[in-house]
mmCIF file of C-alpha atoms and ligand atoms in Angstrom:
data_model
loop_
_atom_site.group_PDB
_atom_site.id
_atom_site.type_symbol
_atom_site.label_atom_id
_atom_site.label_comp_id
_atom_site.label_asym_id
_atom_site.label_seq_id
_atom_site.Cartn_x
_atom_site.Cartn_y
_atom_site.Cartn_z
ATOM 1 C CA UNK A 1 0.115 0.086 0.149
ATOM 2 C CA UNK A 2 1.047 3.661 -1.224
ATOM 3 C CA UNK A 3 1.789 5.324 2.097
ATOM 4 C CA UNK A 4 -0.216 8.603 2.471
ATOM 5 C CA UNK A 5 0.984 12.369 1.606
ATOM 6 C CA UNK A 6 -0.102 13.362 5.487
ATOM 7 C CA UNK A 7 1.961 10.049 6.877
ATOM 8 C CA UNK A 8 5.346 11.112 4.313
ATOM 9 C CA UNK A 9 4.955 14.981 5.225
ATOM 10 C CA UNK A 10 4.585 13.221 9.237
ATOM 11 C CA UNK A 11 7.737 11.339 9.133
ATOM 12 C CA UNK A 12 9.892 13.789 7.094
ATOM 13 C CA UNK A 13 8.860 16.502 10.165
ATOM 14 C CA UNK A 14 7.096 18.865 7.891
ATOM 15 C CA UNK A 15 3.803 18.063 9.463
ATOM 16 C CA UNK A 16 4.113 17.130 13.293
ATOM 17 C CA UNK A 17 1.218 15.378 14.417
ATOM 18 C CA UNK A 18 -1.129 16.773 17.106
ATOM 19 C CA UNK A 19 -3.709 13.758 17.645
ATOM 20 C CA UNK A 20 -6.474 15.858 16.022
ATOM 21 C CA UNK A 21 -7.010 16.079 12.212
ATOM 22 C CA UNK A 22 -6.004 19.022 10.755
ATOM 23 C CA UNK A 23 -4.356 20.523 13.395
ATOM 24 C CA UNK A 24 -0.276 20.246 12.790
ATOM 25 C CA UNK A 25 2.408 21.491 13.387
ATOM 26 C CA UNK A 26 5.152 23.122 10.972
ATOM 27 C CA UNK A 27 8.675 22.635 10.767
ATOM 28 C CA UNK A 28 11.712 25.393 10.043
ATOM 29 C CA UNK A 29 11.171 24.177 6.496
ATOM 30 C CA UNK A 30 7.965 24.135 5.878
ATOM 31 C CA UNK A 31 7.191 27.769 7.042
ATOM 32 C CA UNK A 32 10.263 29.087 4.865
ATOM 33 C CA UNK A 33 8.713 27.882 2.053
ATOM 34 C CA UNK A 34 5.355 29.445 3.202
ATOM 35 C CA UNK A 35 7.068 32.175 3.605
ATOM 36 C CA UNK A 36 9.066 32.279 0.346
ATOM 37 C CA UNK A 37 5.708 31.958 -1.130
ATOM 38 C CA UNK A 38 4.750 34.758 0.543
ATOM 39 C CA UNK A 39 7.477 36.771 -0.677
ATOM 40 C CA UNK A 40 7.211 35.867 -3.742
ATOM 41 C CA UNK A 41 3.032 37.215 -3.656
ATOM 42 C CA UNK A 42 4.520 40.257 -2.406
ATOM 43 C CA UNK A 43 6.093 40.837 -5.243
ATOM 44 C CA UNK A 44 3.849 40.343 -7.578
ATOM 45 C CA UNK A 45 1.573 42.288 -5.760
ATOM 46 C CA UNK A 46 3.419 45.275 -5.606
ATOM 47 C CA UNK A 47 3.291 46.991 -8.421
ATOM 48 C CA UNK A 48 -0.998 48.164 -6.891
ATOM 49 C CA UNK A 49 -0.199 49.717 -3.434
ATOM 50 C CA UNK A 50 -1.776 48.473 -0.881
ATOM 51 C CA UNK A 51 -2.510 48.984 2.481
ATOM 52 C CA UNK A 52 -0.859 45.740 4.685
ATOM 53 C CA UNK A 53 -3.310 44.937 7.563
ATOM 54 C CA UNK A 54 -3.156 41.604 9.770
ATOM 55 C CA UNK A 55 -5.447 40.708 12.250
ATOM 56 C CA UNK A 56 -5.093 38.024 14.630
ATOM 57 C CA UNK A 57 -7.027 34.875 14.222
ATOM 58 C CA UNK A 58 -10.356 35.975 16.079
ATOM 59 C CA UNK A 59 -12.885 38.282 15.235
ATOM 60 C CA UNK A 60 -15.355 40.795 16.730
ATOM 61 C CA UNK A 61 -18.445 38.087 17.073
ATOM 62 C CA UNK A 62 -20.761 40.820 16.613
ATOM 63 C CA UNK A 63 -18.857 41.238 13.017
ATOM 64 C CA UNK A 64 -18.583 38.139 12.944
ATOM 65 C CA UNK A 65 -22.975 37.757 13.355
ATOM 66 C CA UNK A 66 -23.204 40.700 11.065
ATOM 67 C CA UNK A 67 -21.679 39.265 8.565
ATOM 68 C CA UNK A 68 -24.200 36.491 7.525
ATOM 69 C CA UNK A 69 -21.276 33.695 7.875
ATOM 70 C CA UNK A 70 -24.250 31.704 9.457
ATOM 71 C CA UNK A 71 -26.630 31.925 7.216
ATOM 72 C CA UNK A 72 -23.677 29.648 4.650
ATOM 73 C CA UNK A 73 -21.976 27.812 6.712
ATOM 74 C CA UNK A 74 -22.792 27.166 10.159
ATOM 75 C CA UNK A 75 -20.937 24.026 9.439
ATOM 76 C CA UNK A 76 -17.855 25.694 9.644
ATOM 77 C CA UNK A 77 -17.512 28.232 12.417
ATOM 78 C CA UNK A 78 -15.491 28.317 15.319
ATOM 79 C CA UNK A 79 -16.320 30.082 18.154
ATOM 80 C CA UNK A 80 -14.136 30.791 21.557
ATOM 81 C CA UNK A 81 -15.936 29.312 24.747
ATOM 82 C CA UNK A 82 -14.089 30.756 28.268
ATOM 83 C CA UNK A 83 -15.100 29.392 32.234
ATOM 84 C CA UNK A 84 -17.189 32.441 33.296
ATOM 85 C CA UNK A 85 -18.173 31.354 36.963
ATOM 86 C CA UNK A 86 -17.867 31.036 40.043
ATOM 87 C CA UNK A 87 -15.520 29.554 42.587
ATOM 88 C CA UNK A 88 -18.349 26.827 42.874
ATOM 89 C CA UNK A 89 -18.705 26.352 39.500
ATOM 90 C CA UNK A 90 -15.189 26.020 39.325
ATOM 91 C CA UNK A 91 -15.186 23.233 41.794
ATOM 92 C CA UNK A 92 -18.012 21.091 39.533
ATOM 93 C CA UNK A 93 -16.569 21.263 36.614
ATOM 94 C CA UNK A 94 -12.561 20.298 38.546
ATOM 95 C CA UNK A 95 -14.872 17.138 39.595
ATOM 96 C CA UNK A 96 -16.453 17.112 36.199
ATOM 97 C CA UNK A 97 -13.599 16.666 34.222
ATOM 98 C CA UNK A 98 -11.846 14.235 36.678
ATOM 99 C CA UNK A 99 -15.479 12.094 35.852
ATOM 100 C CA UNK A 100 -15.035 12.088 32.433
ATOM 101 C CA UNK A 101 -18.097 13.861 31.575
ATOM 102 C CA UNK A 102 -18.711 16.672 28.879
ATOM 103 C CA UNK A 103 -17.465 19.436 31.017
ATOM 104 C CA UNK A 104 -17.877 22.155 27.829
ATOM 105 C CA UNK A 105 -21.405 22.318 27.827
ATOM 106 C CA UNK A 106 -21.456 25.010 30.992
ATOM 107 C CA UNK A 107 -18.628 27.260 28.837
ATOM 108 C CA UNK A 108 -20.063 30.240 28.030
ATOM 109 C CA UNK A 109 -19.989 32.017 25.010
ATOM 110 C CA UNK A 110 -16.470 34.889 24.487
ATOM 111 C CA UNK A 111 -16.620 38.367 22.476
ATOM 112 C CA UNK A 112 -14.435 36.018 19.892
ATOM 113 C CA UNK A 113 -14.810 33.969 16.982
ATOM 114 C CA UNK A 114 -12.179 32.028 15.238
ATOM 115 C CA UNK A 115 -11.678 33.767 11.857
ATOM 116 C CA UNK A 116 -13.670 32.413 9.235
ATOM 117 C CA UNK A 117 -11.614 33.787 6.530
ATOM 118 C CA UNK A 118 -8.927 36.507 6.067
ATOM 119 C CA UNK A 119 -10.473 39.861 5.048
ATOM 120 C CA UNK A 120 -14.114 38.922 7.436
ATOM 121 C CA UNK A 121 -12.551 40.881 9.941
ATOM 122 C CA UNK A 122 -11.717 44.069 7.139
ATOM 123 C CA UNK A 123 -15.598 44.913 5.832
ATOM 124 C CA UNK A 124 -16.189 46.891 9.013
ATOM 125 C CA UNK A 125 -13.342 47.943 10.167
ATOM 126 C CA UNK A 126 -13.113 50.093 6.799
ATOM 127 C CA UNK A 127 -16.979 50.951 6.841
ATOM 128 C CA UNK A 128 -16.063 51.981 9.889
ATOM 129 C CA UNK A 129 -13.643 55.207 8.512
ATOM 130 C CA UNK A 130 -16.840 56.482 6.501
ATOM 131 C CA UNK A 131 -16.747 56.216 2.639
ATOM 132 C CA UNK A 132 -14.033 55.152 0.713
ATOM 133 C CA UNK A 133 -11.210 57.624 -1.226
ATOM 134 C CA UNK A 134 -11.940 58.125 -5.249
ATOM 135 C CA UNK A 135 -10.383 55.253 -6.595
ATOM 136 C CA UNK A 136 -11.520 52.715 -4.022
ATOM 137 C CA UNK A 137 -9.167 50.663 -1.585
ATOM 138 C CA UNK A 138 -6.931 47.433 -1.902
ATOM 139 C CA UNK A 139 -5.677 45.382 1.191
ATOM 140 C CA UNK A 140 -3.230 42.960 1.984
ATOM 141 C CA UNK A 141 -3.858 40.143 4.675
ATOM 142 C CA UNK A 142 -2.687 37.175 6.271
ATOM 143 C CA UNK A 143 -4.393 35.400 9.146
ATOM 144 C CA UNK A 144 -4.538 32.019 10.346
ATOM 145 C CA UNK A 145 -8.080 30.971 9.908
ATOM 146 C CA UNK A 146 -10.519 28.090 11.066
ATOM 147 C CA UNK A 147 -12.739 25.786 9.761
ATOM 148 C CA UNK A 148 -14.316 22.726 11.585
ATOM 149 C CA UNK A 149 -13.945 20.181 8.737
ATOM 150 C CA UNK A 150 -11.797 17.771 10.327
ATOM 151 C CA UNK A 151 -9.999 15.558 7.865
ATOM 152 C CA UNK A 152 -6.879 13.071 7.225
ATOM 153 C CA UNK A 153 -6.530 15.338 4.105
ATOM 154 C CA UNK A 154 -3.632 17.685 5.043
ATOM 155 C CA UNK A 155 -4.956 20.062 1.890
ATOM 156 C CA UNK A 156 -8.067 20.200 4.370
ATOM 157 C CA UNK A 157 -6.774 21.425 7.713
ATOM 158 C CA UNK A 158 -9.180 22.983 10.447
ATOM 159 C CA UNK A 159 -6.521 26.044 10.915
ATOM 160 C CA UNK A 160 -4.400 27.478 7.853
ATOM 161 C CA UNK A 161 -3.138 30.217 6.155
ATOM 162 C CA UNK A 162 -4.535 32.529 3.862
ATOM 163 C CA UNK A 163 -2.930 34.999 2.419
ATOM 164 C CA UNK A 164 -5.403 37.936 0.710
ATOM 165 C CA UNK A 165 -6.027 41.230 -1.500
ATOM 166 C CA UNK A 166 -9.149 42.896 -0.890
ATOM 167 C CA UNK A 167 -10.359 45.308 -3.090
ATOM 168 C CA UNK A 168 -13.002 47.320 -3.002
ATOM 169 C CA UNK A 169 -14.744 49.951 -4.827
ATOM 170 C CA UNK A 170 -16.616 50.503 -7.960
ATOM 171 C CA UNK A 171 -18.008 47.392 -9.865
ATOM 172 C CA UNK A 172 -15.678 47.899 -13.144
ATOM 173 C CA UNK A 173 -12.805 48.167 -9.685
ATOM 174 C CA UNK A 174 -12.891 45.599 -8.683
ATOM 175 C CA UNK A 175 -13.863 43.089 -11.060
ATOM 176 C CA UNK A 176 -10.497 44.620 -13.253
ATOM 177 C CA UNK A 177 -8.783 43.643 -9.755
ATOM 178 C CA UNK A 178 -9.903 40.236 -9.744
ATOM 179 C CA UNK A 179 -8.962 39.529 -14.058
ATOM 180 C CA UNK A 180 -5.934 41.347 -13.316
ATOM 181 C CA UNK A 181 -5.274 38.284 -10.405
ATOM 182 C CA UNK A 182 -6.911 35.409 -12.180
ATOM 183 C CA UNK A 183 -3.458 36.753 -15.067
ATOM 184 C CA UNK A 184 -1.018 36.930 -12.213
ATOM 185 C CA UNK A 185 -2.518 33.943 -9.676
ATOM 186 C CA UNK A 186 -1.521 31.976 -13.555
ATOM 187 C CA UNK A 187 2.076 33.356 -13.524
ATOM 188 C CA UNK A 188 2.923 33.111 -10.199
ATOM 189 C CA UNK A 189 2.387 29.223 -9.327
ATOM 190 C CA UNK A 190 3.818 28.504 -13.672
ATOM 191 C CA UNK A 191 6.816 30.522 -11.707
ATOM 192 C CA UNK A 192 7.185 27.598 -9.586
ATOM 193 C CA UNK A 193 6.158 24.863 -12.296
ATOM 194 C CA UNK A 194 3.171 23.861 -10.494
ATOM 195 C CA UNK A 195 0.670 22.651 -12.872
ATOM 196 C CA UNK A 196 -2.299 25.127 -13.354
ATOM 197 C CA UNK A 197 -6.087 24.881 -14.139
ATOM 198 C CA UNK A 198 -8.685 27.591 -13.497
ATOM 199 C CA UNK A 199 -12.293 26.960 -13.175
ATOM 200 C CA UNK A 200 -15.366 28.162 -12.063
ATOM 201 C CA UNK A 201 -16.477 26.917 -8.322
ATOM 202 C CA UNK A 202 -18.975 27.419 -5.292
ATOM 203 C CA UNK A 203 -18.176 27.720 -1.395
ATOM 204 C CA UNK A 204 -19.519 24.703 0.768
ATOM 205 C CA UNK A 205 -22.849 26.522 1.309
ATOM 206 C CA UNK A 206 -24.843 24.372 3.783
ATOM 207 C CA UNK A 207 -27.855 22.190 3.436
ATOM 208 C CA UNK A 208 -30.268 22.336 0.440
ATOM 209 C CA UNK A 209 -30.894 25.946 0.397
ATOM 210 C CA UNK A 210 -26.782 25.951 0.216
ATOM 211 C CA UNK A 211 -27.516 24.067 -3.393
ATOM 212 C CA UNK A 212 -29.454 27.126 -4.479
ATOM 213 C CA UNK A 213 -26.691 29.465 -3.512
ATOM 214 C CA UNK A 214 -23.998 26.979 -4.178
ATOM 215 C CA UNK A 215 -26.608 26.878 -8.553
ATOM 216 C CA UNK A 216 -26.811 30.946 -7.924
ATOM 217 C CA UNK A 217 -22.787 31.202 -7.281
ATOM 218 C CA UNK A 218 -21.659 29.588 -9.828
ATOM 219 C CA UNK A 219 -24.828 30.454 -12.470
ATOM 220 C CA UNK A 220 -23.222 34.375 -12.218
ATOM 221 C CA UNK A 221 -19.745 33.185 -11.957
ATOM 222 C CA UNK A 222 -18.555 34.997 -8.763
ATOM 223 C CA UNK A 223 -16.066 31.976 -7.682
ATOM 224 C CA UNK A 224 -13.261 31.141 -9.864
ATOM 225 C CA UNK A 225 -10.483 28.437 -8.308
ATOM 226 C CA UNK A 226 -6.874 27.890 -9.408
ATOM 227 C CA UNK A 227 -6.627 23.681 -8.878
ATOM 228 C CA UNK A 228 -2.949 22.091 -8.610
ATOM 229 C CA UNK A 229 -3.195 18.407 -8.474
ATOM 230 C CA UNK A 230 -2.057 17.772 -4.442
ATOM 231 C CA UNK A 231 -2.986 14.325 -3.116
ATOM 232 C CA UNK A 232 -4.850 13.043 -6.166
ATOM 233 C CA UNK A 233 -5.428 14.101 -9.746
ATOM 234 C CA UNK A 234 -8.848 12.970 -10.085
ATOM 235 C CA UNK A 235 -10.226 15.648 -7.193
ATOM 236 C CA UNK A 236 -7.726 18.598 -7.587
ATOM 237 C CA UNK A 237 -7.283 21.450 -5.007
ATOM 238 C CA UNK A 238 -8.295 24.668 -4.609
ATOM 239 C CA UNK A 239 -5.161 26.788 -4.357
ATOM 240 C CA UNK A 240 -6.039 30.174 -4.823
ATOM 241 C CA UNK A 241 -9.700 31.719 -5.355
ATOM 242 C CA UNK A 242 -11.421 34.830 -7.422
ATOM 243 C CA UNK A 243 -14.222 36.083 -5.562
ATOM 244 C CA UNK A 244 -16.418 38.915 -6.197
ATOM 245 C CA UNK A 245 -18.742 39.499 -3.826
ATOM 246 C CA UNK A 246 -21.049 42.462 -5.328
ATOM 247 C CA UNK A 247 -22.503 44.574 -3.318
ATOM 248 C CA UNK A 248 -22.768 41.810 -0.656
ATOM 249 C CA UNK A 249 -20.122 43.142 1.928
ATOM 250 C CA UNK A 250 -20.876 46.670 0.832
ATOM 251 C CA UNK A 251 -24.469 46.703 1.501
ATOM 252 C CA UNK A 252 -24.172 44.339 4.834
ATOM 253 C CA UNK A 253 -21.198 47.183 6.313
ATOM 254 C CA UNK A 254 -22.755 50.289 4.688
ATOM 255 C CA UNK A 255 -19.413 50.715 2.765
ATOM 256 C CA UNK A 256 -19.470 53.307 0.072
ATOM 257 C CA UNK A 257 -17.601 54.807 -2.545
ATOM 258 C CA UNK A 258 -16.322 58.273 -2.734
ATOM 259 C CA UNK A 259 -19.290 58.841 -4.167
ATOM 260 C CA UNK A 260 -22.101 57.558 -2.544
ATOM 261 C CA UNK A 261 -22.438 54.609 -4.023
ATOM 262 C CA UNK A 262 -22.664 50.776 -2.169
ATOM 263 C CA UNK A 263 -19.195 49.479 -2.724
ATOM 264 C CA UNK A 264 -18.648 46.380 -4.574
ATOM 265 C CA UNK A 265 -15.555 44.051 -2.796
ATOM 266 C CA UNK A 266 -13.290 41.304 -4.440
ATOM 267 C CA UNK A 267 -10.580 39.394 -2.815
ATOM 268 C CA UNK A 268 -7.714 36.971 -4.029
ATOM 269 C CA UNK A 269 -6.978 34.517 -1.436
ATOM 270 C CA UNK A 270 -3.825 32.094 -1.370
ATOM 271 C CA UNK A 271 -3.821 28.994 0.282
ATOM 272 C CA UNK A 272 -0.574 28.854 1.701
ATOM 273 C CA UNK A 273 -0.339 25.521 3.242
ATOM 274 C CA UNK A 274 -2.162 23.910 0.063
ATOM 275 C CA UNK A 275 0.368 25.699 -1.866
ATOM 276 C CA UNK A 276 3.554 24.682 0.117
ATOM 277 C CA UNK A 277 1.809 20.936 0.189
ATOM 278 C CA UNK A 278 1.340 21.506 -3.780
ATOM 279 C CA UNK A 279 5.458 22.185 -3.577
ATOM 280 C CA UNK A 280 6.271 19.355 -1.566
ATOM 281 C CA UNK A 281 4.152 16.767 -3.906
ATOM 282 C CA UNK A 282 5.296 17.774 -6.690
ATOM 283 C CA UNK A 283 9.089 18.910 -6.224
ATOM 284 C CA UNK A 284 9.783 16.360 -3.139
ATOM 285 C CA UNK A 285 10.146 16.449 0.318
ATOM 286 C CA UNK A 286 13.087 17.855 0.358
ATOM 287 C CA UNK A 287 13.631 21.414 -1.147
ATOM 288 C CA UNK A 288 17.478 21.203 -1.471
ATOM 289 C CA UNK A 289 16.588 19.028 -4.117
ATOM 290 C CA UNK A 290 13.883 20.865 -6.099
ATOM 291 C CA UNK A 291 14.593 21.852 -9.491
ATOM 292 C CA UNK A 292 17.514 25.007 -9.570
ATOM 293 C CA UNK A 293 14.819 27.098 -11.687
ATOM 294 C CA UNK A 294 11.739 26.548 -8.502
ATOM 295 C CA UNK A 295 14.844 27.362 -6.140
ATOM 296 C CA UNK A 296 15.681 30.212 -7.446
ATOM 297 C CA UNK A 297 12.242 31.910 -7.982
ATOM 298 C CA UNK A 298 11.606 31.248 -4.018
ATOM 299 C CA UNK A 299 15.032 31.912 -2.919
ATOM 300 C CA UNK A 300 16.457 34.645 -5.455
ATOM 301 C CA UNK B 1 -51.230 30.268 -7.985
ATOM 302 C CA UNK B 2 -50.121 33.420 -9.311
ATOM 303 C CA UNK B 3 -51.570 35.486 -6.456
ATOM 304 C CA UNK B 4 -49.850 33.076 -3.820
ATOM 305 C CA UNK B 5 -46.755 33.121 -5.528
ATOM 306 C CA UNK B 6 -47.340 36.915 -5.460
ATOM 307 C CA UNK B 7 -48.050 36.930 -1.618
ATOM 308 C CA UNK B 8 -45.086 34.983 -0.973
ATOM 309 C CA UNK B 9 -42.653 36.944 -2.699
ATOM 310 C CA UNK B 10 -44.099 40.400 -0.831
ATOM 311 C CA UNK B 11 -43.077 38.608 2.271
ATOM 312 C CA UNK B 12 -40.164 37.067 1.257
ATOM 313 C CA UNK B 13 -38.790 38.641 -1.336
ATOM 314 C CA UNK B 14 -37.448 41.977 0.639
ATOM 315 C CA UNK B 15 -37.479 43.291 -2.732
ATOM 316 C CA UNK B 16 -37.163 47.336 -2.851
ATOM 317 C CA UNK B 17 -40.445 48.211 -4.904
ATOM 318 C CA UNK B 18 -43.940 46.849 -3.872
ATOM 319 C CA UNK B 19 -45.050 43.763 -5.634
ATOM 320 C CA UNK B 20 -48.019 45.064 -7.787
ATOM 321 C CA UNK B 21 -45.277 46.810 -9.895
ATOM 322 C CA UNK B 22 -43.928 44.019 -11.140
ATOM 323 C CA UNK B 23 -45.518 42.375 -14.263
ATOM 324 C CA UNK B 24 -45.497 38.282 -14.047
ATOM 325 C CA UNK B 25 -42.122 38.285 -16.541
ATOM 326 C CA UNK B 26 -40.273 41.433 -14.589
ATOM 327 C CA UNK B 27 -36.806 40.599 -14.165
ATOM 328 C CA UNK B 28 -37.064 39.739 -9.832
ATOM 329 C CA UNK B 29 -33.334 39.914 -9.834
ATOM 330 C CA UNK B 30 -32.725 42.919 -11.945
ATOM 331 C CA UNK B 31 -36.005 43.815 -8.940
ATOM 332 C CA UNK B 32 -33.703 43.549 -6.506
ATOM 333 C CA UNK B 33 -34.061 39.867 -5.420
ATOM 334 C CA UNK B 34 -30.680 39.153 -3.623
ATOM 335 C CA UNK B 35 -29.311 35.470 -3.619
ATOM 336 C CA UNK B 36 -30.725 34.937 0.303
ATOM 337 C CA UNK B 37 -33.927 35.863 -0.530
ATOM 338 C CA UNK B 38 -34.941 34.053 -2.892
ATOM 339 C CA UNK B 39 -33.665 31.233 -0.616
ATOM 340 C CA UNK B 40 -36.512 32.342 1.541
ATOM 341 C CA UNK B 41 -38.873 32.633 -1.377
ATOM 342 C CA UNK B 42 -37.561 28.332 -2.335
ATOM 343 C CA UNK B 43 -38.240 27.372 1.173
ATOM 344 C CA UNK B 44 -41.996 29.440 1.929
ATOM 345 C CA UNK B 45 -43.291 28.251 -1.722
ATOM 346 C CA UNK B 46 -42.057 25.031 -0.650
ATOM 347 C CA UNK B 47 -44.131 25.293 2.413
ATOM 348 C CA UNK B 48 -47.042 26.425 0.979
ATOM 349 C CA UNK B 49 -47.317 24.201 -1.913
ATOM 350 C CA UNK B 50 -46.646 21.350 0.178
ATOM 351 C CA UNK B 51 -43.464 20.147 -2.776
ATOM 352 C CA UNK B 52 -39.718 20.066 -2.623
ATOM 353 C CA UNK B 53 -37.640 21.108 -5.497
ATOM 354 C CA UNK B 54 -35.219 18.690 -6.651
ATOM 355 C CA UNK B 55 -32.004 20.210 -7.231
ATOM 356 C CA UNK B 56 -32.206 20.677 -10.954
ATOM 357 C CA UNK B 57 -34.440 23.543 -9.842
ATOM 358 C CA UNK B 58 -32.526 25.328 -7.600
ATOM 359 C CA UNK B 59 -31.040 27.107 -9.649
ATOM 360 C CA UNK B 60 -31.370 31.262 -10.283
ATOM 361 C CA UNK B 61 -33.537 30.217 -13.601
ATOM 362 C CA UNK B 62 -36.641 28.975 -11.458
ATOM 363 C CA UNK B 63 -36.792 32.531 -9.647
ATOM 364 C CA UNK B 64 -35.771 34.503 -12.293
ATOM 365 C CA UNK B 65 -39.992 36.315 -12.655
ATOM 366 C CA UNK B 66 -43.253 35.312 -11.566
ATOM 367 C CA UNK B 67 -44.052 33.594 -14.293
ATOM 368 C CA UNK B 68 -40.799 31.496 -13.929
ATOM 369 C CA UNK B 69 -41.947 30.588 -9.984
ATOM 370 C CA UNK B 70 -44.985 29.235 -11.683
ATOM 371 C CA UNK B 71 -43.845 27.223 -14.161
ATOM 372 C CA UNK B 72 -41.172 25.557 -11.776
ATOM 373 C CA UNK B 73 -44.157 24.933 -9.166
ATOM 374 C CA UNK B 74 -46.593 23.926 -12.111
ATOM 375 C CA UNK B 75 -43.575 21.376 -13.372
ATOM 376 C CA UNK B 76 -43.795 19.683 -9.627
ATOM 377 C CA UNK B 77 -48.100 19.479 -8.933
ATOM 378 C CA UNK B 78 -50.724 18.076 -10.375
ATOM 379 C CA UNK B 79 -52.938 21.255 -10.045
ATOM 380 C CA UNK B 80 -53.730 22.969 -13.913
ATOM 381 C CA UNK B 81 -51.367 26.133 -13.673
ATOM 382 C CA UNK B 82 -54.433 28.678 -12.504
HETATM 383 ZN ZN1 ZN C 1 -11.850 36.915 1.076
#
């Protein structure tokens, strides 16, 4: 039997098993690849000046609630809960734990929700500043993101990093941005000698209503993905996504352009771990053995 | 059937315009029907007409106009289109 990519990554020490599927430690070599690839993204993105913002991997719960995420992806969300009781509650908690019972049911929700996508904290933040300047806005984000979907597929982690560029402005401005990044994204992946394929896609909306949302998203070509075979050639892995949100976030957060119209938004997202996995899967688990052209693109 | 569709559209469509101003063939998305509202409408229609839309009908086209909704429902019910 062939050893799975995940086991090979564990054996090579690139990923470190924590006992939870989709939750892994990363080695220095793995992180180096991510850092170098991010450098390459920055180089491709540097022709358009952007505002760099780094949010932690948790977001304001009220912003999360306002985003409508629970309408679409309740199955993926992760909330942060804490013990908020008195001393007596603490005694009961410890007893409950000692007896091996479910001690988590009395934990109370905090004001923090795990960030589901790097751009979610951005929209309310920018809306709070008032109307966008003329020409709109361009933002550079990176965050760990959480999605509750435990899996043995190393390309489906529960905690992973997403680098994003987000464009806000008129429909023409954001569509031009998305088109530009669909071209740049292919050049970027070609530069590290990975196979490239772009296809229309949909988000994993929940339930039957979600089926309709997914069909709507496809019909309108709102989402494209750049796919690379990682664990299987039959089922390729989405490593970049190009998303046009129309006026969804603009309306939700009261985000407007300089002349007062509801802003449209779009984002390009890079699944950093997925790209690193694609590089390891295609070029080998030891970066020293990678083709010199790929090494040059990443390490200069 | 059309009266009921219009009634549900008014209730669940979250449209910025009054449903009375819409012709049966008016494009509902042009009139401001959002993706989420179309899902709410779909669920309300299923409830009211006691039908279940198959996956093949769960798309934008089926809910693009009052006439399109009527056709989609008619395909699911024996009842003649009134
Ligand atoms: Zn995004």
